mmCIF file of C-alpha atoms in Angstrom:
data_model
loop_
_atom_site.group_PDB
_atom_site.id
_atom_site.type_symbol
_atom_site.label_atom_id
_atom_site.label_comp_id
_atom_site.label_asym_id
_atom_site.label_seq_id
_atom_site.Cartn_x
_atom_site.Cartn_y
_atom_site.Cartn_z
ATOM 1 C CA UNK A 362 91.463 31.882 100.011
ATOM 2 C CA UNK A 363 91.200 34.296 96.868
ATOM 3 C CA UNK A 364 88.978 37.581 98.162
ATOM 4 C CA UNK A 365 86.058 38.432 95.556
ATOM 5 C CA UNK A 366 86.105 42.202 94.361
ATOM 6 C CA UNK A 367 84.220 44.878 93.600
ATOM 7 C CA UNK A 368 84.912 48.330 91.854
ATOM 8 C CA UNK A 369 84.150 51.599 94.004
ATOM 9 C CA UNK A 370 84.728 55.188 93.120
ATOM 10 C CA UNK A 371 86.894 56.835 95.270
ATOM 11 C CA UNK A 372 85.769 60.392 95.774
ATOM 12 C CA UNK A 373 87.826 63.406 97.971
ATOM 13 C CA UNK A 374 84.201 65.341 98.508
ATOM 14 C CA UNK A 375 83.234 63.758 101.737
ATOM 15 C CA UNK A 376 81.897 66.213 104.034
ATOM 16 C CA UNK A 377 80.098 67.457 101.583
ATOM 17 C CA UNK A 378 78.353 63.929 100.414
ATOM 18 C CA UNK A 379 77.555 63.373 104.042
ATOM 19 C CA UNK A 380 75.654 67.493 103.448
ATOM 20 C CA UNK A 381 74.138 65.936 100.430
ATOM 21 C CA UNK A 382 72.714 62.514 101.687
ATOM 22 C CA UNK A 383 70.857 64.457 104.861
ATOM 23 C CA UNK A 384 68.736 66.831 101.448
ATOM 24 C CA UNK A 385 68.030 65.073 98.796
ATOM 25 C CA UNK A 386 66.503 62.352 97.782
ATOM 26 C CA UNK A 387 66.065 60.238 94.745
ATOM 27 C CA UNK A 388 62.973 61.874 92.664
ATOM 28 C CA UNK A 389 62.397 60.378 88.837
ATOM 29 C CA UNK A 390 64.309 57.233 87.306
ATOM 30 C CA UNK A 391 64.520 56.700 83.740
ATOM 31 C CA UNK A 392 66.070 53.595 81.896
ATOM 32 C CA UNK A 393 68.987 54.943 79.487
ATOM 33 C CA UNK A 394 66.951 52.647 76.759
ATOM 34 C CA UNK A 395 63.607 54.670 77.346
ATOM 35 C CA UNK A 396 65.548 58.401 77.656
ATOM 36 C CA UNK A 397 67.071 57.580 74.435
ATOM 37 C CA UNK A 398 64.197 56.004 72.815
ATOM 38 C CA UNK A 399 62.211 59.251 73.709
ATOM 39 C CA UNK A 400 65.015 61.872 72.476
ATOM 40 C CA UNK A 401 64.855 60.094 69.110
ATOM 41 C CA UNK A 402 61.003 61.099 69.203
ATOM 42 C CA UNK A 403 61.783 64.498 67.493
ATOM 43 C CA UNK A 404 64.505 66.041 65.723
ATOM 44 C CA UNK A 405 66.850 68.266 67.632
ATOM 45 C CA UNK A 406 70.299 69.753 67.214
ATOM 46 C CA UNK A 407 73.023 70.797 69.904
ATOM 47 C CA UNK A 408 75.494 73.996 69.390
ATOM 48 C CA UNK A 409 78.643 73.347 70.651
ATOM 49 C CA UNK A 410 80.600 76.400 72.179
ATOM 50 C CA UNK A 411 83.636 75.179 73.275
ATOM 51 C CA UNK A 412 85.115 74.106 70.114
ATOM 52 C CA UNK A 413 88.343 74.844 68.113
ATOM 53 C CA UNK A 414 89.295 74.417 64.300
ATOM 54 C CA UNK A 415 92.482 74.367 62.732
ATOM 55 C CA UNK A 416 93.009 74.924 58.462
ATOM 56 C CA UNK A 417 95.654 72.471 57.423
ATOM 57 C CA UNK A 418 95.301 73.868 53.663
ATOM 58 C CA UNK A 419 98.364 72.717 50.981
ATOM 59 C CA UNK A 420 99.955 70.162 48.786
ATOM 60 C CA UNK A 421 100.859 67.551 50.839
ATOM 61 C CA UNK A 422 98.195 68.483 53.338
ATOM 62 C CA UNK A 423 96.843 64.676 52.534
ATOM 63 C CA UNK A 424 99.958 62.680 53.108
ATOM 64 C CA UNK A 425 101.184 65.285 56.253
ATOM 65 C CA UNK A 426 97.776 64.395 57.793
ATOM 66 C CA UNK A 427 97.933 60.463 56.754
ATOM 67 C CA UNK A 428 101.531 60.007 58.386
ATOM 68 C CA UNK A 429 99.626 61.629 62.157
ATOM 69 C CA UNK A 430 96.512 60.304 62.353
ATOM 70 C CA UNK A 431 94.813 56.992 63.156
ATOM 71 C CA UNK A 432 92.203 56.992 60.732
ATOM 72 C CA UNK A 433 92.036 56.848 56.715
ATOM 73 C CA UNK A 434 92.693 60.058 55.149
ATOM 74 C CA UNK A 435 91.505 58.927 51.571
ATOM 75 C CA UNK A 436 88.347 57.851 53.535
ATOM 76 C CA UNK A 437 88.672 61.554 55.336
ATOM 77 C CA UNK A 438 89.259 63.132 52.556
ATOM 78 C CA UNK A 439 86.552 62.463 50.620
ATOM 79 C CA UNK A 440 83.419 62.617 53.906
ATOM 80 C CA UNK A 441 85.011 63.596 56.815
ATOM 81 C CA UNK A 442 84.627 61.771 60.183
ATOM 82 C CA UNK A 443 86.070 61.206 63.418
ATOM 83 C CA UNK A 444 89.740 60.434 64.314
ATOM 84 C CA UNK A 445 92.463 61.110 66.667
ATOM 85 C CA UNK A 446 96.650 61.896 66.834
ATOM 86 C CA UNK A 447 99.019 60.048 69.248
ATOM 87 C CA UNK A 448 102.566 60.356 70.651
ATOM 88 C CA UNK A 449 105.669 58.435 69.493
ATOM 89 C CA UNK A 450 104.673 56.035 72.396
ATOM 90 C CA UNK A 451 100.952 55.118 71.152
ATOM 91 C CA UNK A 452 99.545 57.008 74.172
ATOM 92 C CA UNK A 453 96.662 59.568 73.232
ATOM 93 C CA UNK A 454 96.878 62.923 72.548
ATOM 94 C CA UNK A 455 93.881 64.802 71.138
ATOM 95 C CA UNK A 456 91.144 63.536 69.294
ATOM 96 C CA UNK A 457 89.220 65.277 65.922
ATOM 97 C CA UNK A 458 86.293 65.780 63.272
ATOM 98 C CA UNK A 459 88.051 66.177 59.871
ATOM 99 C CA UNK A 460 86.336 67.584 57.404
ATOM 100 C CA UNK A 461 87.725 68.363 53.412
ATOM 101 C CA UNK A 462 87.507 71.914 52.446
ATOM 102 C CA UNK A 463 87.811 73.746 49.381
ATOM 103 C CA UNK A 464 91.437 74.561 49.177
ATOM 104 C CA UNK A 465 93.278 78.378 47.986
ATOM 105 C CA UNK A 466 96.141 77.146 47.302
ATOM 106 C CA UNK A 467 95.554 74.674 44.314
ATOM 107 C CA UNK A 468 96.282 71.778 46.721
ATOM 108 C CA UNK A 469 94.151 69.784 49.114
ATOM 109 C CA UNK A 470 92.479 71.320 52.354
ATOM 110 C CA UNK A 471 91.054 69.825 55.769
ATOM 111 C CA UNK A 472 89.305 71.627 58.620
ATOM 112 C CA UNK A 473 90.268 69.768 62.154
ATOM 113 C CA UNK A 474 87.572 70.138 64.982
ATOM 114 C CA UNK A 475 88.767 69.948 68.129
ATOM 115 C CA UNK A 476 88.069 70.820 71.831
ATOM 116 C CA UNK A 477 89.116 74.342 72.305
ATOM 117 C CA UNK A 478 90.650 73.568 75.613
ATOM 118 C CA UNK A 479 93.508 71.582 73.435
ATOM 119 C CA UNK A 480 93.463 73.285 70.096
ATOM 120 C CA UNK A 481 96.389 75.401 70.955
ATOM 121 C CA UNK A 482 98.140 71.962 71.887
ATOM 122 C CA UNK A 483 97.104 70.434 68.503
ATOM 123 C CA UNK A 484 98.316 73.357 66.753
ATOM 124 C CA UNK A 485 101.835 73.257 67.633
ATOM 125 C CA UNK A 486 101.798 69.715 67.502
ATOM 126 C CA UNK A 487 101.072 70.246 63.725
ATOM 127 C CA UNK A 488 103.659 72.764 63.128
ATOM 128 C CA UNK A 489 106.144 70.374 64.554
ATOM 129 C CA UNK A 490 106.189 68.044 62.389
ATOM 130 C CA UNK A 491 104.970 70.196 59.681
ATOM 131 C CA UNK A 492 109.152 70.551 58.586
ATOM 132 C CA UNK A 493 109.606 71.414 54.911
ATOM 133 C CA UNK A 494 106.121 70.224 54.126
ATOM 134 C CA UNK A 495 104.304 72.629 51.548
ATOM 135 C CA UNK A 496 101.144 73.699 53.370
ATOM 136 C CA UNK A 497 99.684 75.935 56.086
ATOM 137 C CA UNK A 498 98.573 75.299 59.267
ATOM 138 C CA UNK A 499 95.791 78.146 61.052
ATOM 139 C CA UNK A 500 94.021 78.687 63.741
ATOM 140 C CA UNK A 501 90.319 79.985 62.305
ATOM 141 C CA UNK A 502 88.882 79.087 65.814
ATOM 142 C CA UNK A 503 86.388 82.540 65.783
ATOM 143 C CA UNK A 504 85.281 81.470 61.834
ATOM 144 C CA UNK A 505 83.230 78.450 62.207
ATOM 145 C CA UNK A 506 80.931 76.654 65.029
ATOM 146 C CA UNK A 507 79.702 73.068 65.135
ATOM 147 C CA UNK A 508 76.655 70.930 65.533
ATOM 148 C CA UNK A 509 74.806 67.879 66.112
ATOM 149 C CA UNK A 510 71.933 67.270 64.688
ATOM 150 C CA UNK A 511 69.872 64.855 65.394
ATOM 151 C CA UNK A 512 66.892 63.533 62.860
ATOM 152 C CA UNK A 513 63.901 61.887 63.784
ATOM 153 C CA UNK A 514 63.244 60.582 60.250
ATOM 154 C CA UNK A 515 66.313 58.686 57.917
ATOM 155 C CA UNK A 516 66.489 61.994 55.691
ATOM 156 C CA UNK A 517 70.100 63.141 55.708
ATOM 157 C CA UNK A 518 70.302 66.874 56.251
ATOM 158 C CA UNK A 519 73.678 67.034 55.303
ATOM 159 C CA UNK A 520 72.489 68.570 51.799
ATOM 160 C CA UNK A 521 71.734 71.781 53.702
ATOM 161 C CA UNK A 522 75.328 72.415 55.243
ATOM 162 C CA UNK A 523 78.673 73.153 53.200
ATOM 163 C CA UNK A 524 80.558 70.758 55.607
ATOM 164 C CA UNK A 525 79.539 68.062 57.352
ATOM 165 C CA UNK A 526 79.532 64.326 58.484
ATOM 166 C CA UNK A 527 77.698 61.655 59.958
ATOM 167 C CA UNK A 528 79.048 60.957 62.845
ATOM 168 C CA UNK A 529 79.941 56.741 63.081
ATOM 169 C CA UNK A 530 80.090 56.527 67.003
ATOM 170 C CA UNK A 531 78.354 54.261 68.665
ATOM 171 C CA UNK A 532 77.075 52.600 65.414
ATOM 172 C CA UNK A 533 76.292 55.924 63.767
ATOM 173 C CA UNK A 534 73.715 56.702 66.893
ATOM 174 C CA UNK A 535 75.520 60.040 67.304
ATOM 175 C CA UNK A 536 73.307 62.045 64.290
ATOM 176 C CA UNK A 537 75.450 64.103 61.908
ATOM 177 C CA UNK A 538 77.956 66.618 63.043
ATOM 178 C CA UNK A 539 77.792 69.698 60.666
ATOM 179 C CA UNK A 540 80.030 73.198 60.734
ATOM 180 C CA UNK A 541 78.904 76.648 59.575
ATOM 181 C CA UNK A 542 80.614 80.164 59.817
ATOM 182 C CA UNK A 543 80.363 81.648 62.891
ATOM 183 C CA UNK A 544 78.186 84.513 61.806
ATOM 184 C CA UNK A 545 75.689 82.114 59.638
ATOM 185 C CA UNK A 546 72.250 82.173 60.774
ATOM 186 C CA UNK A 547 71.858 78.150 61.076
ATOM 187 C CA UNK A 548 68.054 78.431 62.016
ATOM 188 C CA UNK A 549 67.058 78.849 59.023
ATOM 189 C CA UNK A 550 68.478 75.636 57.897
ATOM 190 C CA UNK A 551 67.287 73.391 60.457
ATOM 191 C CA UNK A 552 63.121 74.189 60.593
ATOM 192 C CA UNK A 553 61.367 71.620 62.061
ATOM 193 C CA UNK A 554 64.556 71.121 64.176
ATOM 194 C CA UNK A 555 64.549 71.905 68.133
ATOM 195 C CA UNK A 556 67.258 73.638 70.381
ATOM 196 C CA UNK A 557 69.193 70.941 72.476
ATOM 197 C CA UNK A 558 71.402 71.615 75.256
ATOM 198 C CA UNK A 559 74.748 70.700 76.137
ATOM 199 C CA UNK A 560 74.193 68.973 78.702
ATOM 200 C CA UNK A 561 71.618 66.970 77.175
ATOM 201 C CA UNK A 562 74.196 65.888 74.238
ATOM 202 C CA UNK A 563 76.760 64.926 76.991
ATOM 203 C CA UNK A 564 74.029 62.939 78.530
ATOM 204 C CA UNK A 565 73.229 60.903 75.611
ATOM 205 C CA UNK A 566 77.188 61.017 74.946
ATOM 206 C CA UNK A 567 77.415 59.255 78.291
ATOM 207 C CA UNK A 568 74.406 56.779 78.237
ATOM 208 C CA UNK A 569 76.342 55.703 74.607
ATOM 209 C CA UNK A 570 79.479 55.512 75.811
ATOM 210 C CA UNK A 571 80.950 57.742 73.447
ATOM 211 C CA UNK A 572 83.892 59.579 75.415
ATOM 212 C CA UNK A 573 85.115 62.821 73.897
ATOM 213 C CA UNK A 574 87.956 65.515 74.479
ATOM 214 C CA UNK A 575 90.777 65.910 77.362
ATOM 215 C CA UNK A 576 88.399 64.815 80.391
ATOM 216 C CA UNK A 577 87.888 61.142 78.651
ATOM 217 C CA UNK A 578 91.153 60.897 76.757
ATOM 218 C CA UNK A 579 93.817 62.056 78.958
ATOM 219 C CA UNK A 580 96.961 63.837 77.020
ATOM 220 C CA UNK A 581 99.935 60.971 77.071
ATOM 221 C CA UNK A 582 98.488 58.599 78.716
ATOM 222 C CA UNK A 583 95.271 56.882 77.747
ATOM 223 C CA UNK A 584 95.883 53.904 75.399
ATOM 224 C CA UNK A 585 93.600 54.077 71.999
ATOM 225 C CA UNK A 586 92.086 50.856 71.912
ATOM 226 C CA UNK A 587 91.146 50.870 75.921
ATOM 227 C CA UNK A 588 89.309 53.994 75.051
ATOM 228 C CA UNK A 589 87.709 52.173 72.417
ATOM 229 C CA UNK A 590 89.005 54.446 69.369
ATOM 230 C CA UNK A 591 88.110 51.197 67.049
ATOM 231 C CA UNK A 592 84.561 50.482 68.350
ATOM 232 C CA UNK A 593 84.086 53.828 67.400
ATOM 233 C CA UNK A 594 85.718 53.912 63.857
ATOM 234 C CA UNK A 595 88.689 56.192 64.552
ATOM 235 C CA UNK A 596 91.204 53.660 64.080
ATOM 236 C CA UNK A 597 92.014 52.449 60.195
ATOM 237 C CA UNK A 598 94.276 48.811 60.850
ATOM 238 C CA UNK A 599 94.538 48.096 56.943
ATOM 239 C CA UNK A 600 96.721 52.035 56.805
ATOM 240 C CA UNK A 601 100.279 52.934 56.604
ATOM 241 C CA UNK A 602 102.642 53.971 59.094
ATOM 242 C CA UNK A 603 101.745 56.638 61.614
ATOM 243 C CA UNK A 604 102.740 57.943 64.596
ATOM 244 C CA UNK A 605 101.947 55.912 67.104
ATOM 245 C CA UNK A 606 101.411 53.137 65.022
ATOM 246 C CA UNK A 607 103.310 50.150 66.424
ATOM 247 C CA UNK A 608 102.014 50.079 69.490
ATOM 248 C CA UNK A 609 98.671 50.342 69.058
ATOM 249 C CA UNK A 610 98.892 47.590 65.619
ATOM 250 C CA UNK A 611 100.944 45.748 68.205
ATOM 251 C CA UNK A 612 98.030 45.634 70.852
ATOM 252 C CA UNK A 613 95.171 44.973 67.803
ATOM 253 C CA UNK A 614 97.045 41.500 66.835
ATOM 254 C CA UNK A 615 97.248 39.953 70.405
ATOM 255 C CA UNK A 616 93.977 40.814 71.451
ATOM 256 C CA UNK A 617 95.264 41.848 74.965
ATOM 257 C CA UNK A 618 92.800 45.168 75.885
ATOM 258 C CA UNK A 619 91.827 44.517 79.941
ATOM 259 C CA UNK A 620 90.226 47.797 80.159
ATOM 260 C CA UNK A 621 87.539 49.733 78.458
ATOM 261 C CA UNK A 622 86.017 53.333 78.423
ATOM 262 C CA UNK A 623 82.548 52.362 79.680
ATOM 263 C CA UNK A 624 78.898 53.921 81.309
ATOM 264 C CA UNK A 625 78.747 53.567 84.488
ATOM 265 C CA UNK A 626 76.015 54.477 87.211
ATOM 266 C CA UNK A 627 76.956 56.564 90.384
ATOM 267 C CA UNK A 628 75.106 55.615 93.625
ATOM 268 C CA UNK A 629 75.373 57.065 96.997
ATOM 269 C CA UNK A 630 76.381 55.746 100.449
ATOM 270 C CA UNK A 631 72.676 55.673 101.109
ATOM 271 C CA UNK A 632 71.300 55.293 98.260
ATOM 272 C CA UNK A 633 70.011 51.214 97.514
ATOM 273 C CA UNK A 634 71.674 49.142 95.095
ATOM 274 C CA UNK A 635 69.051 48.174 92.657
ATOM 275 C CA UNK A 636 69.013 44.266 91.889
ATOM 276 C CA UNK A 637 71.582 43.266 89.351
ATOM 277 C CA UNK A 638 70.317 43.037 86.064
ATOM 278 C CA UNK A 639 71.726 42.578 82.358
ATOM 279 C CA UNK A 640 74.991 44.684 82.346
ATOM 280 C CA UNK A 641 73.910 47.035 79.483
ATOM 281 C CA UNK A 642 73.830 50.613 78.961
ATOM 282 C CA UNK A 643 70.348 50.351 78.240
ATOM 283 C CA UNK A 644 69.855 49.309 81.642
ATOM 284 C CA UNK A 645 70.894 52.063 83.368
ATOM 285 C CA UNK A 646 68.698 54.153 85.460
ATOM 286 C CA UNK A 647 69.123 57.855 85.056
ATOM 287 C CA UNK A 648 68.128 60.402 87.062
ATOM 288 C CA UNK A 649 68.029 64.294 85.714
ATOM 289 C CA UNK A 650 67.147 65.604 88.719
ATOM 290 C CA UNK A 651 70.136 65.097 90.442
ATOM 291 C CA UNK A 652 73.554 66.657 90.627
ATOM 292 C CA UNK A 653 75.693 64.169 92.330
ATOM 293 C CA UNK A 654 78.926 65.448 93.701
ATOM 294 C CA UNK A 655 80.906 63.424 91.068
ATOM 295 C CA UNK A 656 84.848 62.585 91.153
ATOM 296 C CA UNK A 657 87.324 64.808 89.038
ATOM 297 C CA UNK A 658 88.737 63.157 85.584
ATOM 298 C CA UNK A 659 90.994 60.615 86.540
ATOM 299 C CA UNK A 660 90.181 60.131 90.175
ATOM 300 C CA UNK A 661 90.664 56.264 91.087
ATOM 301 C CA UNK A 662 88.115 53.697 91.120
ATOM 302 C CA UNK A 663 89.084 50.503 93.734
ATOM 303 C CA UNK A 664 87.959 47.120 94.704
ATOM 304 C CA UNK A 665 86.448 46.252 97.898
ATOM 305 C CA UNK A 666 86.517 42.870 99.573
ATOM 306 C CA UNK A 667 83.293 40.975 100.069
ATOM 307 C CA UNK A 668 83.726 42.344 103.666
ATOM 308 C CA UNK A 669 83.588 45.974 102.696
ATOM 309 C CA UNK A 670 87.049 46.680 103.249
ATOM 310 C CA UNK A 671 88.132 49.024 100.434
ATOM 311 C CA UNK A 672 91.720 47.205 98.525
ATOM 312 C CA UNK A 673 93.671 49.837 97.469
ATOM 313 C CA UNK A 674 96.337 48.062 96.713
ATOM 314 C CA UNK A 675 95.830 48.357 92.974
ATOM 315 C CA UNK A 676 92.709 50.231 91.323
ATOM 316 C CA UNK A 677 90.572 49.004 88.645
ATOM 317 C CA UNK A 678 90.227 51.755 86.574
ATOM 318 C CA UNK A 679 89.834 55.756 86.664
ATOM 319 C CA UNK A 680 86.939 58.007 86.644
ATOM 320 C CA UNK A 681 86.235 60.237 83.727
ATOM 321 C CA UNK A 682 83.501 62.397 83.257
ATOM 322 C CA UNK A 683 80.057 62.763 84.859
ATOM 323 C CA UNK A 684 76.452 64.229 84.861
ATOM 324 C CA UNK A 685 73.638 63.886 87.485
ATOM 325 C CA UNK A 686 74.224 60.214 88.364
ATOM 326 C CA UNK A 687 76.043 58.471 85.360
ATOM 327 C CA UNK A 688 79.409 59.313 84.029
ATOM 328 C CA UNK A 689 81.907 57.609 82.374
ATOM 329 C CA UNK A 690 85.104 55.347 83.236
ATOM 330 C CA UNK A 691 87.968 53.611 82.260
ATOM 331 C CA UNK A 692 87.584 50.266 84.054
ATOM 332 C CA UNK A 693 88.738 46.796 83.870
ATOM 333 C CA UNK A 694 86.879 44.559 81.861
ATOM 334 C CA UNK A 695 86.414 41.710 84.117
ATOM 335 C CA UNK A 696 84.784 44.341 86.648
ATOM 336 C CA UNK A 697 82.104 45.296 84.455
ATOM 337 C CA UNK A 698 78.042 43.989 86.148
ATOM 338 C CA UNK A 699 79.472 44.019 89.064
ATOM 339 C CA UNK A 700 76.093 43.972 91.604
ATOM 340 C CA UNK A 701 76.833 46.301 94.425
ATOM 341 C CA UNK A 702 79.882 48.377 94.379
ATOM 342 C CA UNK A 703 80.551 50.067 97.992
ATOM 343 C CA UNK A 704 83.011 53.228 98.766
ATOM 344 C CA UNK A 705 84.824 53.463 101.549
ATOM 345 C CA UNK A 706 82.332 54.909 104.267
ATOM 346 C CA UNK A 707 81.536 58.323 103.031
ATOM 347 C CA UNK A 708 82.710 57.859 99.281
ATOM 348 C CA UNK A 709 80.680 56.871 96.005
ATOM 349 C CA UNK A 710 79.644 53.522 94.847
ATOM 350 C CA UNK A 711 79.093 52.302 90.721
ATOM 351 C CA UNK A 712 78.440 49.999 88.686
ATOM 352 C CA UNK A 713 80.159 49.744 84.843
ATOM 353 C CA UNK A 714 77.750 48.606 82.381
ATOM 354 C CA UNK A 715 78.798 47.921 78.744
ATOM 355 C CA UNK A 716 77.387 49.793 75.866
ATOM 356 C CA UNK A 717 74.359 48.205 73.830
ATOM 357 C CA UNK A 718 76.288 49.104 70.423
ATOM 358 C CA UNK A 719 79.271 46.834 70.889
ATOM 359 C CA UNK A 720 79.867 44.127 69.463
ATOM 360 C CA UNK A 721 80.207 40.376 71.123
ATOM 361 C CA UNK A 722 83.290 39.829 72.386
#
């Protein structure tokens, strides 16, 4: 008899869940659909401080660039966007905002924006494979900072910045990233603009399904298209070689991808499994009063048999990032609206949801 399975999270931070459970309780729900719906109310934009940028400024700056990453650099080239660079294997590496700059040397110029924890990583990565190619590659990390900015109206404020793209995640729902030098005053550009946090833009991140830097895409490992690099328009098919190409072409043509980078919501040994409903994004309830003890990147997430007998035998997927009680996982695709997910006794339970934005599959 074939057991039916379920996806837990399996979490090291035990005793102090069992601390947590006897404190708090559950205090405000919100529906991802609503939280969103009412962030899009007014205009906001986000600073982000941990950030690095490299100047890849020369003649063959285009095709060095086109033969690394997985997106289109004539598309790049000309409005910037979102892409990524992988291994010889296909495995992920780092991903990027590109943006074309004004170049001193007569040739062609790119800014890459990357998370600062791997921008020393990307950097000699460059200058690897950089050979006898004529152009330059920098680190002018302390020269610029990035935003998001986020519009309540359809007026692009692009117009106001010198660089600058919208941002085509999760079907352009991500606003407009923009860049300014560090020591510009960016205030007054954005008037009638409010301050976001961080932690709000990883929130909405999160409730999108957008992952982003090392602790969603981990360094060698993570496959492109199970993170969902294509969904999210940093993957050109119709391109040239690359590295990393075959693999990841390979993958594209048989249609084989069993696992996804999804939202998923984090529930307590105590805590009661709301009834099963559509398994969308927008159906997640979020809670920012909380601050669940959530697993580390890359923790494992495991079945359990109808019995509540935890099958680790082989996992389902891998945690990724969290904050309060959603995060964000790599999971298997048949394991996604699950109903009740259960840890082993003193562990963490959830339940993967796929984003609204996606297409039918």
């Amino acid at each position: 008899m074939l057991l039916q399975c379920r996806p837990i999270v399996k979490c090291a931070a035990a005793s102090s869940l069992r601390t947590w459970h006897s404190t708090v309780r559950r205090q405000v729900q919100t529906s991802a659909g609503a939280f969103l719906s009412e962030l899009s109310r007014k205009s906001t934009y986000t600073p982000h401080t941990s950030r690095g940028f490299l100047r890849v400024d020369g003649k063959d700056a285009i095709k060095f660039l086109q033969g690394l990453v997985t997106g289109q650099m004539n598309v790049l080239s000309e409005r910037g966007g979102w892409c990524g660079f992988l291994n010889a294997p296909g495995r992920i590496l780092y991903d990027a905002f590109i943006y074309p700059l004004k170049s001193t040397s007569g040739g062609d110029a790119f800014l890459l924006e990357c998370s600062s924890d791997v921008c020393p990583k990307l950097l000699q990565h460059l200058k690897r494979f950089k050979l006898r190619a004529k152009l330059t590659v920098t680190d002018v990390s302390t020269e610029f900072s990035s935003y998001n900015l986020f519009p309540s109206t359809t007026e692009s404020p692009l117009e106001k910045f010198k660089l600058g793209t919208l941002d085509h995640r999760a079907a352009d729902a991500m606003g407009y990233r923009v860049v300014e030098a560090a020591s510009e005053n960016v205030e007054e550009k954005l008037q009638g603009y409010e301050l976001s946090s961080e932690e709000t833009y990883k929130l909405r991140r999160i409730l999108l399904g957008v992952p982003e830097g090392p602790q969603d895409f981990w360094e060698g490992s993570g496959l492109p298209l199970e993170a969902g690099w294509e969904l999210l328009g940093g993957v050109d098919f119709r391109k040239g070689c690359y590295l990393g190409q075959e693999l990841t072409i390979r993958t594209h043509h048989t249609g084989v991808i069993r696992k996804r980078i999804v939202p998923v919501q984090v529930f307590t040994v105590t805590e009661p499994i709301p009834p099963p409903s559509a398994p969308v994004a927008s159906n997640l309830l979020v809670d920012t009063s909380l601050s669940l003890p959530l697993p580390s990147p890359q923790a494992d997430i495991y079945p359990i048999t109808m019995t509540g007998i935890a099958s680790k035998k082989r996992g389902v997927g891998k945690f990724c990032e969290g904050i309060h009680n959603v995060g964000l996982a790599l999971v298997r695709l048949d394991m996604i609206g699950e109903e009740v997910v259960l840890s082993e006794p003193d562990g963490l339970r959830a339940r993967a949801v796929k984003p609204d934005w996606w297409p039918t599959m």
